[in-house]
mmCIF file of C-alpha atoms in Angstrom:
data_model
loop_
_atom_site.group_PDB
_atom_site.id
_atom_site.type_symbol
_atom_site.label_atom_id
_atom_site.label_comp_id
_atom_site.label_asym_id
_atom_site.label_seq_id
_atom_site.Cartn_x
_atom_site.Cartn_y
_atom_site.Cartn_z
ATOM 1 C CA UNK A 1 113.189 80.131 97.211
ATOM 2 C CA UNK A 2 109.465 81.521 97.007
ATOM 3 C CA UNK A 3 108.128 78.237 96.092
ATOM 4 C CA UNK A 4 110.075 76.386 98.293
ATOM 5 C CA UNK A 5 109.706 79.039 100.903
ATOM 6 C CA UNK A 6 105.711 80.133 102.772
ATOM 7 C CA UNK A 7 105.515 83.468 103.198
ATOM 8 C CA UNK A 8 102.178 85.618 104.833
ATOM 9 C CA UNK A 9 101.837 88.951 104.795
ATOM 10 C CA UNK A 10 100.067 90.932 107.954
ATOM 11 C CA UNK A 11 98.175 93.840 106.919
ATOM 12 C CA UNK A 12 95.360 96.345 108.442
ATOM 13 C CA UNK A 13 92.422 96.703 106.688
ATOM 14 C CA UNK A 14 93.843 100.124 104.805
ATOM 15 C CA UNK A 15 97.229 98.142 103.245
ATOM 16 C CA UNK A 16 94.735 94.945 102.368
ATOM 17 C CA UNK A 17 94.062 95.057 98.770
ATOM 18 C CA UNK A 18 97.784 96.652 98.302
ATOM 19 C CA UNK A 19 99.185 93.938 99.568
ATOM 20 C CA UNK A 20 97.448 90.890 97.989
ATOM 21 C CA UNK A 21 98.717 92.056 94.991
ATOM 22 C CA UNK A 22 101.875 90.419 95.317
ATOM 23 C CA UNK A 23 100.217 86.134 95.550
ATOM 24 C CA UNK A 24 100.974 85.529 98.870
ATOM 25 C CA UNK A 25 98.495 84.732 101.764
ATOM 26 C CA UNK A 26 97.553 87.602 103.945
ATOM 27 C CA UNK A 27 96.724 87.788 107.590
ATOM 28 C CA UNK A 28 94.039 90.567 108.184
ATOM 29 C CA UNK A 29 95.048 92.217 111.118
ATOM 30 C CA UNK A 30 91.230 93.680 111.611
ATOM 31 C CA UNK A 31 90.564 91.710 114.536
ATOM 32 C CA UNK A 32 91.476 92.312 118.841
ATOM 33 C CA UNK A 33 89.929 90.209 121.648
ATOM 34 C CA UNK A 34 87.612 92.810 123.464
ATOM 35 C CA UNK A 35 85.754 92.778 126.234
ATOM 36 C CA UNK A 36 83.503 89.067 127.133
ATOM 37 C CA UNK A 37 85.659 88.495 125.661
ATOM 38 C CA UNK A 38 84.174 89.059 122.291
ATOM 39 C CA UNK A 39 85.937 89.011 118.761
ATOM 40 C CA UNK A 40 85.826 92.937 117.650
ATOM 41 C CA UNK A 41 86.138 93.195 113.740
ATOM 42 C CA UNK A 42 87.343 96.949 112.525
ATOM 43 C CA UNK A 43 86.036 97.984 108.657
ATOM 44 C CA UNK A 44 87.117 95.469 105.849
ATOM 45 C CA UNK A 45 86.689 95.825 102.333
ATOM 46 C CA UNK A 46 83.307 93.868 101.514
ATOM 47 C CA UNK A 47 85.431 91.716 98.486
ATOM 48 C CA UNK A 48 87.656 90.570 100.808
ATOM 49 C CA UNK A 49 88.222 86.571 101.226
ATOM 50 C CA UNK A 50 90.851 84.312 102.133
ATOM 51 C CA UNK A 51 93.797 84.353 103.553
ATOM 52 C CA UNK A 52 93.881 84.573 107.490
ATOM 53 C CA UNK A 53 92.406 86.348 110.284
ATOM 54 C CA UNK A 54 94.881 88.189 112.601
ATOM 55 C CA UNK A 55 93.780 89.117 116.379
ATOM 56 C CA UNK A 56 95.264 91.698 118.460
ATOM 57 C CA UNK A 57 94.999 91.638 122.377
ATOM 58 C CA UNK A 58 94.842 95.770 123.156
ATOM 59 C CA UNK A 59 93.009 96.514 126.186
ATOM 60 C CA UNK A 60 91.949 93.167 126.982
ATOM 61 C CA UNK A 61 90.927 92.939 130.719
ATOM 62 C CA UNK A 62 91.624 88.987 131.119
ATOM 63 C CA UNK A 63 88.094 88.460 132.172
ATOM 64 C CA UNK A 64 85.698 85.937 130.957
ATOM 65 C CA UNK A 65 84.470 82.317 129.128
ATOM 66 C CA UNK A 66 86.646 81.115 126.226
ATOM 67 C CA UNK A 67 83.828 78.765 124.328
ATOM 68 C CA UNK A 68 81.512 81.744 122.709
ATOM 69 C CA UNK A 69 84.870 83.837 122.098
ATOM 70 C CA UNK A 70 85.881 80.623 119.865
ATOM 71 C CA UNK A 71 82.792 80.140 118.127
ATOM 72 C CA UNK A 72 82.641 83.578 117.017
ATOM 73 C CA UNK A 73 86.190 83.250 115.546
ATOM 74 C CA UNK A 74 85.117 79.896 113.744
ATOM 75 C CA UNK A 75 81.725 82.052 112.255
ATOM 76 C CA UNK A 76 84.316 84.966 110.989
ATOM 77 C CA UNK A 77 86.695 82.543 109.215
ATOM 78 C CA UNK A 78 83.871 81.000 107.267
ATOM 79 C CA UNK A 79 81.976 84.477 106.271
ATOM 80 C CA UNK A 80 85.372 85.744 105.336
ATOM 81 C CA UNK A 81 86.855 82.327 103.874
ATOM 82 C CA UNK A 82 89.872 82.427 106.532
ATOM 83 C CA UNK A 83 91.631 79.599 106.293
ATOM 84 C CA UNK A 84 93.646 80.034 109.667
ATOM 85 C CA UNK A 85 94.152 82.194 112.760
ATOM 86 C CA UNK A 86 97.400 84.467 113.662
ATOM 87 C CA UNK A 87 97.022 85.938 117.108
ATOM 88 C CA UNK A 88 99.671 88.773 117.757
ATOM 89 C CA UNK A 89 99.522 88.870 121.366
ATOM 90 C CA UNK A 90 101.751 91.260 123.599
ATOM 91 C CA UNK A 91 102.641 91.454 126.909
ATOM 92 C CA UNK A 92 102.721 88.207 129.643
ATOM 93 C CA UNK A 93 100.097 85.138 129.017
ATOM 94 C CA UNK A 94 96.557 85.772 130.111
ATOM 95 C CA UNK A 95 94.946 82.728 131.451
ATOM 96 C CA UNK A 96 91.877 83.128 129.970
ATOM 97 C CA UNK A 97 94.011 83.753 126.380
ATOM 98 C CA UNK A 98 95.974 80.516 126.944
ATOM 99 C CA UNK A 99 92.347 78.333 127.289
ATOM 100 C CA UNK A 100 91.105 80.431 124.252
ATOM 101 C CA UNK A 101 94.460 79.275 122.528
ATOM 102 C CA UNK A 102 94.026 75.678 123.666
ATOM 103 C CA UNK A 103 90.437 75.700 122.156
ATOM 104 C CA UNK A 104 91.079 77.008 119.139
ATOM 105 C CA UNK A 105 94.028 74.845 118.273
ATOM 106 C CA UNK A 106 91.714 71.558 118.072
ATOM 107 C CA UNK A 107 88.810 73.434 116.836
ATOM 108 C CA UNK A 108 91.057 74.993 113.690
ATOM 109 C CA UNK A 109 93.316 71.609 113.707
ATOM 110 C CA UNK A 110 89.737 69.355 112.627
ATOM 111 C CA UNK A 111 89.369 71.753 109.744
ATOM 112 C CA UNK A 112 93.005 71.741 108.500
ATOM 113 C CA UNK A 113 93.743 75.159 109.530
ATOM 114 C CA UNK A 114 96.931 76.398 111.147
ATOM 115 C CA UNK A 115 96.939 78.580 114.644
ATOM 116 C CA UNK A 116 99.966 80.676 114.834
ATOM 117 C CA UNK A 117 101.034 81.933 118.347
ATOM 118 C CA UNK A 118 103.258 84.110 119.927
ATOM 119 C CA UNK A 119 106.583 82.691 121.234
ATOM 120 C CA UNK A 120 105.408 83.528 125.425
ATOM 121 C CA UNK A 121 102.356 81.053 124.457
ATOM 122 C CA UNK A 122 104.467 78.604 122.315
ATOM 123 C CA UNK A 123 104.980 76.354 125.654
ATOM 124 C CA UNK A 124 100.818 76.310 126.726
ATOM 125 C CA UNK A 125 99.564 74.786 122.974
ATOM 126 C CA UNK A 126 101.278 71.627 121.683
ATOM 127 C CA UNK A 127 100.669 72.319 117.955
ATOM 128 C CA UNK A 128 100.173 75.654 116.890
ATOM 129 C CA UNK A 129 102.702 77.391 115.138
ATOM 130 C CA UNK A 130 105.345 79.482 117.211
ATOM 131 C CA UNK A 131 105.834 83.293 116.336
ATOM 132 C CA UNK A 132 109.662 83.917 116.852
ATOM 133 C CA UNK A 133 110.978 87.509 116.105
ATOM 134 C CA UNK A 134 114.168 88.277 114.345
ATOM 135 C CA UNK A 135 114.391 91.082 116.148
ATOM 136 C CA UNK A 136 117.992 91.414 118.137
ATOM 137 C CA UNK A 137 120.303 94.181 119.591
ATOM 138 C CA UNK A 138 123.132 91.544 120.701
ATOM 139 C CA UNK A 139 123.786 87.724 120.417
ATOM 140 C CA UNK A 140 123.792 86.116 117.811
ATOM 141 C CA UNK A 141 120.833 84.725 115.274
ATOM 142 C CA UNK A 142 121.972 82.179 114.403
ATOM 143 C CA UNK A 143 122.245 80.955 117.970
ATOM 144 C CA UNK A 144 118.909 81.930 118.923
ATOM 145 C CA UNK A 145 116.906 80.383 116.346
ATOM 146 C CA UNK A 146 119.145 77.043 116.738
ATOM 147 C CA UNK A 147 117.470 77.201 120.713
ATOM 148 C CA UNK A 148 113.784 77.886 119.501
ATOM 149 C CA UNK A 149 114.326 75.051 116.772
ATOM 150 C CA UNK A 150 115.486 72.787 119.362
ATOM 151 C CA UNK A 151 112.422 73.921 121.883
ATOM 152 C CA UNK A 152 109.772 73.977 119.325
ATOM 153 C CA UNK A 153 110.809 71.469 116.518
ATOM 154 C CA UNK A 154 108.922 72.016 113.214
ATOM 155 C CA UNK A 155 106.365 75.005 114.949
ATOM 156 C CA UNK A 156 108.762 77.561 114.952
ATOM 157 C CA UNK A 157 107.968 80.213 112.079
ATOM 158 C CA UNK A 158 110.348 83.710 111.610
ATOM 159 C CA UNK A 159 108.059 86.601 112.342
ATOM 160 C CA UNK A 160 110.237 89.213 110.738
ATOM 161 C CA UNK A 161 110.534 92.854 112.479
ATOM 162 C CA UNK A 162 112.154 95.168 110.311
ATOM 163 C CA UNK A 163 115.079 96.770 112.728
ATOM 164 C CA UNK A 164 115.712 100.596 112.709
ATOM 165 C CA UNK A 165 117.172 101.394 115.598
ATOM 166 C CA UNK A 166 119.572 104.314 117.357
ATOM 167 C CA UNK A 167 121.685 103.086 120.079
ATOM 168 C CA UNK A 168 123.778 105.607 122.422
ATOM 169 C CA UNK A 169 126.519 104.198 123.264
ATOM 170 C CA UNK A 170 127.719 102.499 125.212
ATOM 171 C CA UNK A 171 124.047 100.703 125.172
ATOM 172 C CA UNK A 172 123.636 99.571 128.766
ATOM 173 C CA UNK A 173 120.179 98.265 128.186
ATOM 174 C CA UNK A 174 120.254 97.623 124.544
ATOM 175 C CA UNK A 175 117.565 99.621 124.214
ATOM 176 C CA UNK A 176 117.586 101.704 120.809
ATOM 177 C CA UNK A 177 115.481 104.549 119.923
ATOM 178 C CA UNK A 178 113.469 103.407 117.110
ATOM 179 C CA UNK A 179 114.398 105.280 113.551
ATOM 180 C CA UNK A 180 111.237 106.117 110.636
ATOM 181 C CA UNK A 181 112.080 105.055 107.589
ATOM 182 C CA UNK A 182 112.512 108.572 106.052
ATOM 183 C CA UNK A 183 114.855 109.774 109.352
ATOM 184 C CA UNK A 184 117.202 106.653 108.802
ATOM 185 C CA UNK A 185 117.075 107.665 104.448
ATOM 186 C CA UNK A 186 117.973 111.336 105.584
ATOM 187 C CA UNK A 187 121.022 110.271 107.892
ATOM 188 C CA UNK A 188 122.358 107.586 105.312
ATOM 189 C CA UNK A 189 122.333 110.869 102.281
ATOM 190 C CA UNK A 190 123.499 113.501 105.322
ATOM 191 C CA UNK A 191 125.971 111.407 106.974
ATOM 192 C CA UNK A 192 127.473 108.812 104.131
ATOM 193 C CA UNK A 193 128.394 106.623 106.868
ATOM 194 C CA UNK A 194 130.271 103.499 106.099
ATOM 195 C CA UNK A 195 128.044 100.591 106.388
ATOM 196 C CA UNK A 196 129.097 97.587 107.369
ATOM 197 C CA UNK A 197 126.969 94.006 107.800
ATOM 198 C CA UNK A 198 126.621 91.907 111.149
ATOM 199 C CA UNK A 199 126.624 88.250 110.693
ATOM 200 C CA UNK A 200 125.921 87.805 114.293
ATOM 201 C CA UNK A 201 122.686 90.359 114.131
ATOM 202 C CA UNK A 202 122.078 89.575 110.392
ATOM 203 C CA UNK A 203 121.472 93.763 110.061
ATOM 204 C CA UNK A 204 123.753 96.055 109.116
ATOM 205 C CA UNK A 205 125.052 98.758 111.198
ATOM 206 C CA UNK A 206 126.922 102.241 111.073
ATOM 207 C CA UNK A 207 128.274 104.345 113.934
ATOM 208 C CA UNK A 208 128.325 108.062 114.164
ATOM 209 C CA UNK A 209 129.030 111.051 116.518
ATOM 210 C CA UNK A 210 126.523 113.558 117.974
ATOM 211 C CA UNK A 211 128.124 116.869 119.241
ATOM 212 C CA UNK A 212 125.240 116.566 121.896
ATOM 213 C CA UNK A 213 125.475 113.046 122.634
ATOM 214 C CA UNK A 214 128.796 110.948 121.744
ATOM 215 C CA UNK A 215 128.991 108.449 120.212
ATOM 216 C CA UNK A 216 126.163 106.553 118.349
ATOM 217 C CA UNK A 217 125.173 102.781 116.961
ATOM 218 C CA UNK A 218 122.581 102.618 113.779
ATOM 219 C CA UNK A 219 121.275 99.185 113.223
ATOM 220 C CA UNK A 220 118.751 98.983 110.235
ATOM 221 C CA UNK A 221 117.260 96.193 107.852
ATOM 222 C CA UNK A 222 117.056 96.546 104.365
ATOM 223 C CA UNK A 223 116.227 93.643 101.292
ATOM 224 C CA UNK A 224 119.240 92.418 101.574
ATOM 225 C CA UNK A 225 119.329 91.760 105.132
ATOM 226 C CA UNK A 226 115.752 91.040 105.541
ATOM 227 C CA UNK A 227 116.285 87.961 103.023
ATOM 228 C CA UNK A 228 119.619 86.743 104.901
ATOM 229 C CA UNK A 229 117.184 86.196 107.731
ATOM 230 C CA UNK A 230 114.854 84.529 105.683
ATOM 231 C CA UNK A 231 117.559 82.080 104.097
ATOM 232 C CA UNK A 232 119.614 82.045 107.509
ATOM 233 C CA UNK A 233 115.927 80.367 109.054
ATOM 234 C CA UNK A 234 115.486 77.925 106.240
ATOM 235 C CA UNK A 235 118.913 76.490 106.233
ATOM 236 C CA UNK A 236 118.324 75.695 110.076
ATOM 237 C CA UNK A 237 114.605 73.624 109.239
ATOM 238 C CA UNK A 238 112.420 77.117 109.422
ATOM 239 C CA UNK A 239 110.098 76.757 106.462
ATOM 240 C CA UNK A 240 107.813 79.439 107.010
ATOM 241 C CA UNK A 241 108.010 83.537 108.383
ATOM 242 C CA UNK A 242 105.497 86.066 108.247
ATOM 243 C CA UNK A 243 106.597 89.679 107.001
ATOM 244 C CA UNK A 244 104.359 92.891 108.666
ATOM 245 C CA UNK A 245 102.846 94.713 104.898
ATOM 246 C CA UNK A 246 103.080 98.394 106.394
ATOM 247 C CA UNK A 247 106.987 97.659 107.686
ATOM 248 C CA UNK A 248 107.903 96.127 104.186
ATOM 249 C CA UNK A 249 105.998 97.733 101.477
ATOM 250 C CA UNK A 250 108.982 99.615 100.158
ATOM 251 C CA UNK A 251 111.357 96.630 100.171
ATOM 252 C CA UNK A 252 108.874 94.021 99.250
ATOM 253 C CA UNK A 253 109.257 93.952 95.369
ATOM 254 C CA UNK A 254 112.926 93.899 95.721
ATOM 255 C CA UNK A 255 112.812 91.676 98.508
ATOM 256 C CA UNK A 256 110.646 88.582 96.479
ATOM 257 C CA UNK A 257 112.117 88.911 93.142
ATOM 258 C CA UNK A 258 115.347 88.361 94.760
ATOM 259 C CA UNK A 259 113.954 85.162 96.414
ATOM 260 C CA UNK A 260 113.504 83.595 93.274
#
């Protein structure tokens, strides 16, 4: 599947050499749009080239003219030999970040390189690439990547979010309280829960009870369920998903050689 299959790895500066290692493109997450706006570059290895530059949207203030913004972008990828652009932007659309968007999808399309988006800016480009998390704490994944197939066609791309979560329950909100890796290791040895698999949430899952608190709901990602995901997208016409380095390093050997 890992020929037939793209897979790019996100990764700070720190994680960068760590996690070329393993073939696959990565997306250096070094960048944010500042203030101008103006591309702001943190510390990167001097060897580095290739692979893609990923921008982050922290603190932006909204304010200012798209067209230098872009050209400094387009000056960074050739330095650096980028060969696309993955913008991990959070929060509602900026107008000023849609334009930029807009710009940079012809200016990247006329040299062959791809412009990945987040799904909230999917509907203002009409050929980048559309982020869409497999993140869920109810429905069904299968359903939801059917709808953003069907909305985006061919753009859609699995951005991968490794789930460790803590629900109370019942979960009103289905908001869980987010587990490190190490906590959710300690429970599995403490507790020796029986662990069961959601096909709906493509996760698996374990409940416990708290003397303080009732009754609990663990969902948590592992290899296994990380490449269910991945094989759940491809069977439905998803070709391509992007995996954060820092959330997978300690599953990502398993994880590819059981993609083969």
């Amino acid at each position: 599947m890992q020929g037939k299959y793209d897979l790019i790895l996100t990764a700070p500066p720190g994680d960068c050499r760590a996690a070329a290692r393993f073939g696959l493109p990565v997306a250096h997450a070094a960048y944010r749009v500042g203030g101008g706006p103006h591309l702001f570059r943190a510390n990167l290895p001097m060897p580095v080239r290739g692979g893609l530059m990923a921008v982050d949207c922290t603190g932006f203030d909204g304010r200012g003219e798209s067209g230098p913004f872009c050209q400094e972008v387009l000056r960074e990828c050739a330095a650096r030999g980028f060969t696309g652009v993955l913008c991990d932007f959070e929060g509602r659309p900026f107008p000023l970040l849609v334009q930029i968007l807009r710009e940079l999808e012809g200016l990247l399309e006329k040299r062959g390189w791809p412009l990945y988006v987040p799904e909230a800016y999917g509907p203002h480009t009409s050929r980048a690439r559309v982020l869409i998390s497999s993140a869920l704490s109810g429905g069904s994944l299968t359903q939801r990547l059917s709808e953003v197939r069907e909305r985006f066609g061919d753009r859609a791309v699995l951005a991968v979010e490794r789930v460790a979560e803590d629900f109370f329950l019942p979960s009103l909100d289905g908001q869980g309280r987010p587990l490190p890796r190490e906590q959710l290791s300690t429970m599995l040895e403490e507790r020796s829960p029986s662990v069961f698999f959601s096909t709906e949430l493509c996760a698996h899952y374990f409940t416990y009870m708290s003397r303080e608190n009732g009754a609990h709901f663990v969902l948590f990602d592992d290899a296994g369920s990380i490449r269910k995901k991945l094989r759940l997208a491809q069977n439905m016409g998803i070709r391509q998903a992007v995996l954060s380095y820092p959330q997978v390093d300690d599953l990502l050997e398993d994880l590819l050689s059981g993609l083969q």
